[in-house]
Short mmCIF file of C-alpha atoms and ligand atoms in Angstrom, two decimals:
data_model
loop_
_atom_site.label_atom_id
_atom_site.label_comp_id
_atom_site.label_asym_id
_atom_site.label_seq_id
_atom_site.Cartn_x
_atom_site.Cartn_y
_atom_site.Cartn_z
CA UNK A 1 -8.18 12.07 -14.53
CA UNK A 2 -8.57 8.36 -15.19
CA UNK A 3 -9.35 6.23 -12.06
CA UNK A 4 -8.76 2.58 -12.20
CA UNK A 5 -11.51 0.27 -10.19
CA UNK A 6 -9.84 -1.64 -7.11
CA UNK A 7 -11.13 -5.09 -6.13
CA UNK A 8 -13.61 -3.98 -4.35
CA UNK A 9 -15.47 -1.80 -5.98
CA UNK A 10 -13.64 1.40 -5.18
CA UNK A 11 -12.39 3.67 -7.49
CA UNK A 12 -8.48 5.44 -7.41
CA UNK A 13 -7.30 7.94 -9.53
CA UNK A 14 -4.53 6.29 -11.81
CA UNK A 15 -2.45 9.21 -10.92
CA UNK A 16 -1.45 10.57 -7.58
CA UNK A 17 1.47 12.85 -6.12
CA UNK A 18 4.20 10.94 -3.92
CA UNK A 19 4.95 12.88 -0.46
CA UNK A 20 7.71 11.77 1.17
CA UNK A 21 9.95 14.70 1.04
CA UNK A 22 7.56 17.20 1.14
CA UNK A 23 7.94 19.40 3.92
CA UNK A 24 11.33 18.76 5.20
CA UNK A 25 14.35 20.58 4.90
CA UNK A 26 16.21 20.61 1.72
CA UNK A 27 13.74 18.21 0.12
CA UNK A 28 15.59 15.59 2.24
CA UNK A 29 13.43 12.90 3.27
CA UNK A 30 15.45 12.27 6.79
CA UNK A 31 15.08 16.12 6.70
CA UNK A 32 13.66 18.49 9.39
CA UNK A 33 10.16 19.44 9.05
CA UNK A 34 9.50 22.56 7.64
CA UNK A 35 5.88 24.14 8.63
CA UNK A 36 4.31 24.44 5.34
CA UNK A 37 4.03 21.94 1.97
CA UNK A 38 3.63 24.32 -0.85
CA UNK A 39 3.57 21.71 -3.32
CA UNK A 40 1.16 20.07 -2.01
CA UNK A 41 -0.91 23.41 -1.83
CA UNK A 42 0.39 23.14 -5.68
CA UNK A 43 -0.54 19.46 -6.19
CA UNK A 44 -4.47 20.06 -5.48
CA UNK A 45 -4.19 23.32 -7.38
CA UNK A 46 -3.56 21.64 -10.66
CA UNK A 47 -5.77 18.91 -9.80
CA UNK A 48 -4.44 15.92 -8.03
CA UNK A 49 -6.54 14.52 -5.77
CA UNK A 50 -4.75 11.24 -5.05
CA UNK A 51 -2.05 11.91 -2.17
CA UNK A 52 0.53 8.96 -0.94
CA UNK A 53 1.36 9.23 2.72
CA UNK A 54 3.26 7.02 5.06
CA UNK A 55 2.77 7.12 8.96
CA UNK A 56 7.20 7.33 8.06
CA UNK A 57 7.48 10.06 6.39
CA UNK A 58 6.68 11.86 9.46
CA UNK A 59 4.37 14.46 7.68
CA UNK A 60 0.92 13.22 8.14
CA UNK A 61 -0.01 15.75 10.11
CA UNK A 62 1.01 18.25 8.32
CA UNK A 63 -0.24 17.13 4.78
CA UNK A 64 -3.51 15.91 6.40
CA UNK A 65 -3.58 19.87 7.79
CA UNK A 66 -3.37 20.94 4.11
CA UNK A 67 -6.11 18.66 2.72
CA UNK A 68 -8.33 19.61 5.41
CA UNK A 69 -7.36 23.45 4.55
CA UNK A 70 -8.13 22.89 1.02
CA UNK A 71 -11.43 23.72 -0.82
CA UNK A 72 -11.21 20.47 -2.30
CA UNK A 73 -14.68 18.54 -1.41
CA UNK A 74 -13.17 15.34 1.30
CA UNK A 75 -14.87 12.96 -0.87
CA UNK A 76 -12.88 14.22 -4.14
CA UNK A 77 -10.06 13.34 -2.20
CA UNK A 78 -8.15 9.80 -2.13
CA UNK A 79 -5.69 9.53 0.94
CA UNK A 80 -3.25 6.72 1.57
CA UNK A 81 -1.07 6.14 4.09
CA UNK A 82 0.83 3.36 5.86
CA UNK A 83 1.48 1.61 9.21
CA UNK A 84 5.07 0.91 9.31
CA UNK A 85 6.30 -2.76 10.03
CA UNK A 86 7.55 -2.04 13.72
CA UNK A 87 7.24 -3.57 16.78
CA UNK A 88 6.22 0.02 17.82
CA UNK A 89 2.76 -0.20 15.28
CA UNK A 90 2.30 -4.15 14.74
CA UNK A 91 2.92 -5.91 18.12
CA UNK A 92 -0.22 -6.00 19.41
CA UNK A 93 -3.46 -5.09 17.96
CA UNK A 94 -4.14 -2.24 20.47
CA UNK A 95 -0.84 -0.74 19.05
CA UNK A 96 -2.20 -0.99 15.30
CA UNK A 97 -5.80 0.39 16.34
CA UNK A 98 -3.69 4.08 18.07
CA UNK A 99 -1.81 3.68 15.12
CA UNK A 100 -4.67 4.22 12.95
CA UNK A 101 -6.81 6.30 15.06
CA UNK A 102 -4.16 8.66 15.10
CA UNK A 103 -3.89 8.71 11.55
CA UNK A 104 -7.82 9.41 11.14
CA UNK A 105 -7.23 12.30 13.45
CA UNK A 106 -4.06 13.59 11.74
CA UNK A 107 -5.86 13.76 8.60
CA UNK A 108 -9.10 15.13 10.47
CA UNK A 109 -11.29 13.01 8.70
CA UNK A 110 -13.43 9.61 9.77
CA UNK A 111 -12.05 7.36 7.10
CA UNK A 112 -9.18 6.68 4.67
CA UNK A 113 -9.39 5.51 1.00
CA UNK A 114 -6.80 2.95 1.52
CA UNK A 115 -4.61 2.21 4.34
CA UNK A 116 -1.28 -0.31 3.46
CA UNK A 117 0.81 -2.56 5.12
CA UNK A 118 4.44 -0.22 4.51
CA UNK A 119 6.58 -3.28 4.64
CA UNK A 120 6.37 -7.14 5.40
CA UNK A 121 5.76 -8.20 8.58
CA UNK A 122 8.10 -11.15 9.13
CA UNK A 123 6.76 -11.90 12.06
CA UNK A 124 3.47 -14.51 11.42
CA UNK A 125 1.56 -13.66 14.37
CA UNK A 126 1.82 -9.59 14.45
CA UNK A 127 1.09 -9.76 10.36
CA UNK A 128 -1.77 -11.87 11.51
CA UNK A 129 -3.19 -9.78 14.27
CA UNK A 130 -2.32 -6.18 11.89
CA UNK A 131 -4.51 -7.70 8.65
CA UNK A 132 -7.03 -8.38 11.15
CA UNK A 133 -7.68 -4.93 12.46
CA UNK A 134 -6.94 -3.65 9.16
CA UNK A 135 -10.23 -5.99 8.32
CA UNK A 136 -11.84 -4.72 11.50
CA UNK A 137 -11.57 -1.09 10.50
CA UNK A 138 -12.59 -2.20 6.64
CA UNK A 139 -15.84 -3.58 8.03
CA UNK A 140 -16.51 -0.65 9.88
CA UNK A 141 -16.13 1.55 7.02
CA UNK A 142 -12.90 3.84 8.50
CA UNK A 143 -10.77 2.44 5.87
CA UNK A 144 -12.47 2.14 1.97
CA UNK A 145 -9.88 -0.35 0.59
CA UNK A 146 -6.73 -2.25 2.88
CA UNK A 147 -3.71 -3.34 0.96
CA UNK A 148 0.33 -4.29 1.11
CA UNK A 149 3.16 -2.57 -0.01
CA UNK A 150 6.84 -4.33 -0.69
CA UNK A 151 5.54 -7.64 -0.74
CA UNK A 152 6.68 -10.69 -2.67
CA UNK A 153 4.76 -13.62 -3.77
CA UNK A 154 5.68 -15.69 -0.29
CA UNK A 155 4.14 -12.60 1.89
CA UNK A 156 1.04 -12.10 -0.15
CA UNK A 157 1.27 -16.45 0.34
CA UNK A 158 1.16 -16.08 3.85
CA UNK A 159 -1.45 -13.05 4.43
CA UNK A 160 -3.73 -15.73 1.89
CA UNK A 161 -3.92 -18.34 5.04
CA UNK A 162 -5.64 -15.97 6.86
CA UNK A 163 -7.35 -13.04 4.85
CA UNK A 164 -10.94 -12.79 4.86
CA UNK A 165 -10.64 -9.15 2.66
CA UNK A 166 -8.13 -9.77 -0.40
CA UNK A 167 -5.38 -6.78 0.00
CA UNK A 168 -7.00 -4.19 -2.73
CA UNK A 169 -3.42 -2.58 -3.75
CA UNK A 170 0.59 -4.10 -3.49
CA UNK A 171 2.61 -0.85 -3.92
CA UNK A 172 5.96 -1.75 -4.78
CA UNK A 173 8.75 -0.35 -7.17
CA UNK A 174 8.24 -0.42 -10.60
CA UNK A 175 10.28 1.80 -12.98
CA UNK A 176 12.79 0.88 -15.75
CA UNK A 177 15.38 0.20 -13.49
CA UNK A 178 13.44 -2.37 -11.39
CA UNK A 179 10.92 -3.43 -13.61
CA UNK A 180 9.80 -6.47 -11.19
CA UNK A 181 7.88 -7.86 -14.05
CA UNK A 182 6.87 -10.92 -12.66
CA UNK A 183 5.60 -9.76 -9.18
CA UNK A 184 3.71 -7.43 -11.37
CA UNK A 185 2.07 -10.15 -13.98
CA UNK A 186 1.32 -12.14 -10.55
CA UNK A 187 -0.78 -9.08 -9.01
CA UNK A 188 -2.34 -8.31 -12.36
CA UNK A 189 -3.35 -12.39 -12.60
CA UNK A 190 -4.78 -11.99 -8.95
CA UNK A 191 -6.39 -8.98 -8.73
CA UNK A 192 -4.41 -6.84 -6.90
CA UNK A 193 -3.61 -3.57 -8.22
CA UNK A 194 0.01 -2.26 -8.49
CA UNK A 195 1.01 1.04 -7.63
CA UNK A 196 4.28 1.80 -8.54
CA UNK A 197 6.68 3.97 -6.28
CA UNK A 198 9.71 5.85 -7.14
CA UNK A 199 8.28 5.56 -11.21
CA UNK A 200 10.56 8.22 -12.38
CA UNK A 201 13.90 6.27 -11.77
CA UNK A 202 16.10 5.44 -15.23
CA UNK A 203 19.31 4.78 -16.48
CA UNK A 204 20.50 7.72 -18.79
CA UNK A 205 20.49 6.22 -22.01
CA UNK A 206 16.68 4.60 -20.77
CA UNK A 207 15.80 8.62 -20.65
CA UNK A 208 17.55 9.38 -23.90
CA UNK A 209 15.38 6.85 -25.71
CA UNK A 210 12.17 8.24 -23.92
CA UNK A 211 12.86 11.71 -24.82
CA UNK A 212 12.98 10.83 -28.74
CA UNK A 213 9.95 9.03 -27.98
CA UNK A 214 7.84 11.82 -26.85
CA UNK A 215 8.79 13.87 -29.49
CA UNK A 216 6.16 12.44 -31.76
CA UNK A 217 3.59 12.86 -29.29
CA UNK A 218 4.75 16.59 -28.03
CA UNK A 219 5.53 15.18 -24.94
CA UNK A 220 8.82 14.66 -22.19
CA UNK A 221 10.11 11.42 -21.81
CA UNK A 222 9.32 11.22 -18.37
CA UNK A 223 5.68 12.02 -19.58
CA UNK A 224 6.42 8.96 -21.70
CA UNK A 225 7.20 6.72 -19.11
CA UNK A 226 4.06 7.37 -16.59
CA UNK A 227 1.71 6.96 -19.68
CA UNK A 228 3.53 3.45 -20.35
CA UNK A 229 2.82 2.57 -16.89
CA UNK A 230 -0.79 3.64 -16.59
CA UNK A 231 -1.86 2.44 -19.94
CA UNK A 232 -0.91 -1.14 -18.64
CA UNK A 233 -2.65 -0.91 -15.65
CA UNK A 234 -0.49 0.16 -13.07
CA UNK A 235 -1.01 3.43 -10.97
CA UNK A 236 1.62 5.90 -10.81
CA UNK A 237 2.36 8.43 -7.69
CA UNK A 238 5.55 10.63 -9.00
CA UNK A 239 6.81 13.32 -6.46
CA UNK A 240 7.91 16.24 -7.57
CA UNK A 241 8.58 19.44 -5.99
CA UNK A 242 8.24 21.51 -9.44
CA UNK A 243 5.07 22.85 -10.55
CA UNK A 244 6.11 22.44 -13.72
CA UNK A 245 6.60 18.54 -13.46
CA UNK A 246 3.32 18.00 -11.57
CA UNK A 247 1.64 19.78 -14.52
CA UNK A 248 3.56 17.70 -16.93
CA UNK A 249 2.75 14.69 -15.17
CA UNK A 250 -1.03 14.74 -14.79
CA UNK A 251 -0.84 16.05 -18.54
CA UNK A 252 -1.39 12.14 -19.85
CA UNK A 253 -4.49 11.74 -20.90
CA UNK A 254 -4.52 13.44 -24.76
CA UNK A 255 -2.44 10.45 -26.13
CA UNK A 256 -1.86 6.70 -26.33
CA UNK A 257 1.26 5.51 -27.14
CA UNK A 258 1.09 3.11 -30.02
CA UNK A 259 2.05 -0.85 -29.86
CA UNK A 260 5.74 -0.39 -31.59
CA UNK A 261 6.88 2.79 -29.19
CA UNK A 262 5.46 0.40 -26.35
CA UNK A 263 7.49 -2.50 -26.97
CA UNK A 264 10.22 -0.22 -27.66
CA UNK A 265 10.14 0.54 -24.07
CA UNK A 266 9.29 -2.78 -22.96
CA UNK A 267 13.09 -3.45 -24.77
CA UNK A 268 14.74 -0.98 -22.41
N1 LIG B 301 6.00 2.11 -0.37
C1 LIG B 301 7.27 2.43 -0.32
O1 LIG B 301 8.10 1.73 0.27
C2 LIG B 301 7.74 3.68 -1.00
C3 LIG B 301 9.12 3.88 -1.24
C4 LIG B 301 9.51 5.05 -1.91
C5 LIG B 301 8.55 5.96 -2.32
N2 LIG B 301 7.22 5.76 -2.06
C6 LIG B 301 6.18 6.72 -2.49
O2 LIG B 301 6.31 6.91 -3.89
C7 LIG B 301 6.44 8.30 -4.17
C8 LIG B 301 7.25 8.50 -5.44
O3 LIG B 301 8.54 7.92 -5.34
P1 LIG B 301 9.86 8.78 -5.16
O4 LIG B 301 9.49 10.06 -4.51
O5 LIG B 301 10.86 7.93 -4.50
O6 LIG B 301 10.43 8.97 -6.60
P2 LIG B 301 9.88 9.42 -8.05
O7 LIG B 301 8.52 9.98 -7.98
O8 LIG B 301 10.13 8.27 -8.95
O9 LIG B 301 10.95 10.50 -8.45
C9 LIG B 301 11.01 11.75 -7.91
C10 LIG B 301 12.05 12.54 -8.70
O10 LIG B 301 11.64 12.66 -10.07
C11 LIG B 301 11.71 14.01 -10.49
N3 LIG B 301 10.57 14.27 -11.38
C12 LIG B 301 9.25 14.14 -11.11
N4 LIG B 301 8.51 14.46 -12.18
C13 LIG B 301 9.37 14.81 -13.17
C14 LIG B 301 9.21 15.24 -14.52
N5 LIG B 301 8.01 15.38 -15.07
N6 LIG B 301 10.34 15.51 -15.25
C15 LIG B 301 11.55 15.37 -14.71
N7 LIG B 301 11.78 14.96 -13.44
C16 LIG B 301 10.69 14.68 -12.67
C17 LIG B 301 11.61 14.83 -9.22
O11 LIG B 301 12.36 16.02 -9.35
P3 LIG B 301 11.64 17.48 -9.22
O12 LIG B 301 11.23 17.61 -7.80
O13 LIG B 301 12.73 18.41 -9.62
O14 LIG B 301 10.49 17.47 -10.20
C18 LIG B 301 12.24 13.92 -8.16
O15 LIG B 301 13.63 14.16 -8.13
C19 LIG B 301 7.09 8.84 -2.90
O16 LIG B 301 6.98 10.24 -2.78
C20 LIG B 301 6.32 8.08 -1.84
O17 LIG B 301 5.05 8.67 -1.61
C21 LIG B 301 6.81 4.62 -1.42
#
């Protein structure tokens, strides 16, 4: 695993495993939850030890049950999750301290390794009042790194008139279908790591041209496309609920693809 150092110091695997299907009924993400998460159970099995939770996806307590199952070591382990932009989490502070309390507890742990902002907060005040607790709990050393996710240059603008701690992380979409290049080159200039979501997303003759790619390198094309993304920087946390494809996708560290296959895919 290759970690990539945050802006504070704090280091995150490059790779982690997305989770917001996992554990609902026909891998639905509106889905029932089922009791159990095999692939998560999978997941840490062949080695991933960076997991992407949402206080939304309505598993937390369930995935934190499997962590805390697990053999693997706590501080091995890289959890994020996320307090959703709703009145019911962000409008008042109390609301955003249960929040997070209650996400400490589901994951039966006393601190996080990043804790994000799901969505923009349009309202000034409660985005206000949210960064600020998210600082509080930074300070206190319940949260190891605070960040955004799904926000654009004017909301990372706004959370700048008031943020004493710089957001660590902005995890947005990135994939060769929304390639949000220049929200990307604006993190990059600032310090803010991108993590892209939903990185597996192309158009079919983007996979075609991926595919003969990899071939060179033994490798898929969708093994293709997370090692272009993490060789410029950007973390990558693909979901998948094959054991194969987690394999194949934490398999990316026995090549570099060269400048010419790079800009082909830049070209896409
Ligand atoms: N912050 C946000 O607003 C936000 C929004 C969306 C998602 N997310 C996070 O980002 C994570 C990833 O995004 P996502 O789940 O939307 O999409 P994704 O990871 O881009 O794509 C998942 C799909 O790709 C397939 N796949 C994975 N690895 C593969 C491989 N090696 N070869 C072929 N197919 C492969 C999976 O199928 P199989 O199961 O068959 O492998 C699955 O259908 C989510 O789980 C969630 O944690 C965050």
């Amino acid at each position: 695993m290759e970690y990539i150092t945050l802006n504070n110091g704090i280091k995150m695997p490059i790779v982690g495993t997305g989770t917001n299907t996992y554990g609902k009924e026909n891998k639905d993400y509106n889905g029932a939850l089922t009791n159990e998460i095999p692939e998560l159970v999978t997941a840490l099995e062949l080695g991933y030890r960076s997991i992407d939770a949402a206080i939304s996806y309505r598993n937390e307590e369930l995935v934190g049950g499997i962590l805390a199952e697990s053999s693997v070591p706590r501080e091995e382990l890289f959890i994020t999750t996320k307090i959703p932009a709703r009145e019911e989490y962000v409008s008042s502070k109390e609301s955003t301290r249960a929040a997070i309390d209650n996400s400490l507890k589901n994951f039966q742990t006393d601190y996080l390794d990043l804790l994000l902002i799901h969505a923009p907060i349009e309202d000034k005040e409660q985005l206000k009042n949210t960064w600020k607790v998210f600082e509080e709990y930074y300070e206190a050393g319940k949260l190891k790194a605070i960040g955004v996710s799904n926000f654009r240059k004017n909301h990372l603008d706004e959370l700048k008139e008031f943020a004493k701690v710089k957001p660590a992380v902005n995890q947005i979409q990135i994939n060769l279908k929304e390639k949000n290049e220049d929200l990307l080159a604006l993190l990059q200039d600032e310090g803010i790591t991108p993590v892209a979501w939903g990185p597996m997303k192309t158009e079919a003759h983007q996979q075609e041209l991926l595919d003969e790619i990899g071939k060179a390198y033994d490798k898929s094309g969708a093994q293709v496309l997370l090692k272009y993304q993490i060789q410029r920087g950007v973390v990558v946390i693909p979901k998948s609920h094959n054991r194969a494809n987690q394999a194949a996708n934490l398999d990316l560290f026995d090549f570099e693809l060269t400048a010419a296959d790079v800009e082909k895919i830049e070209n896409l």
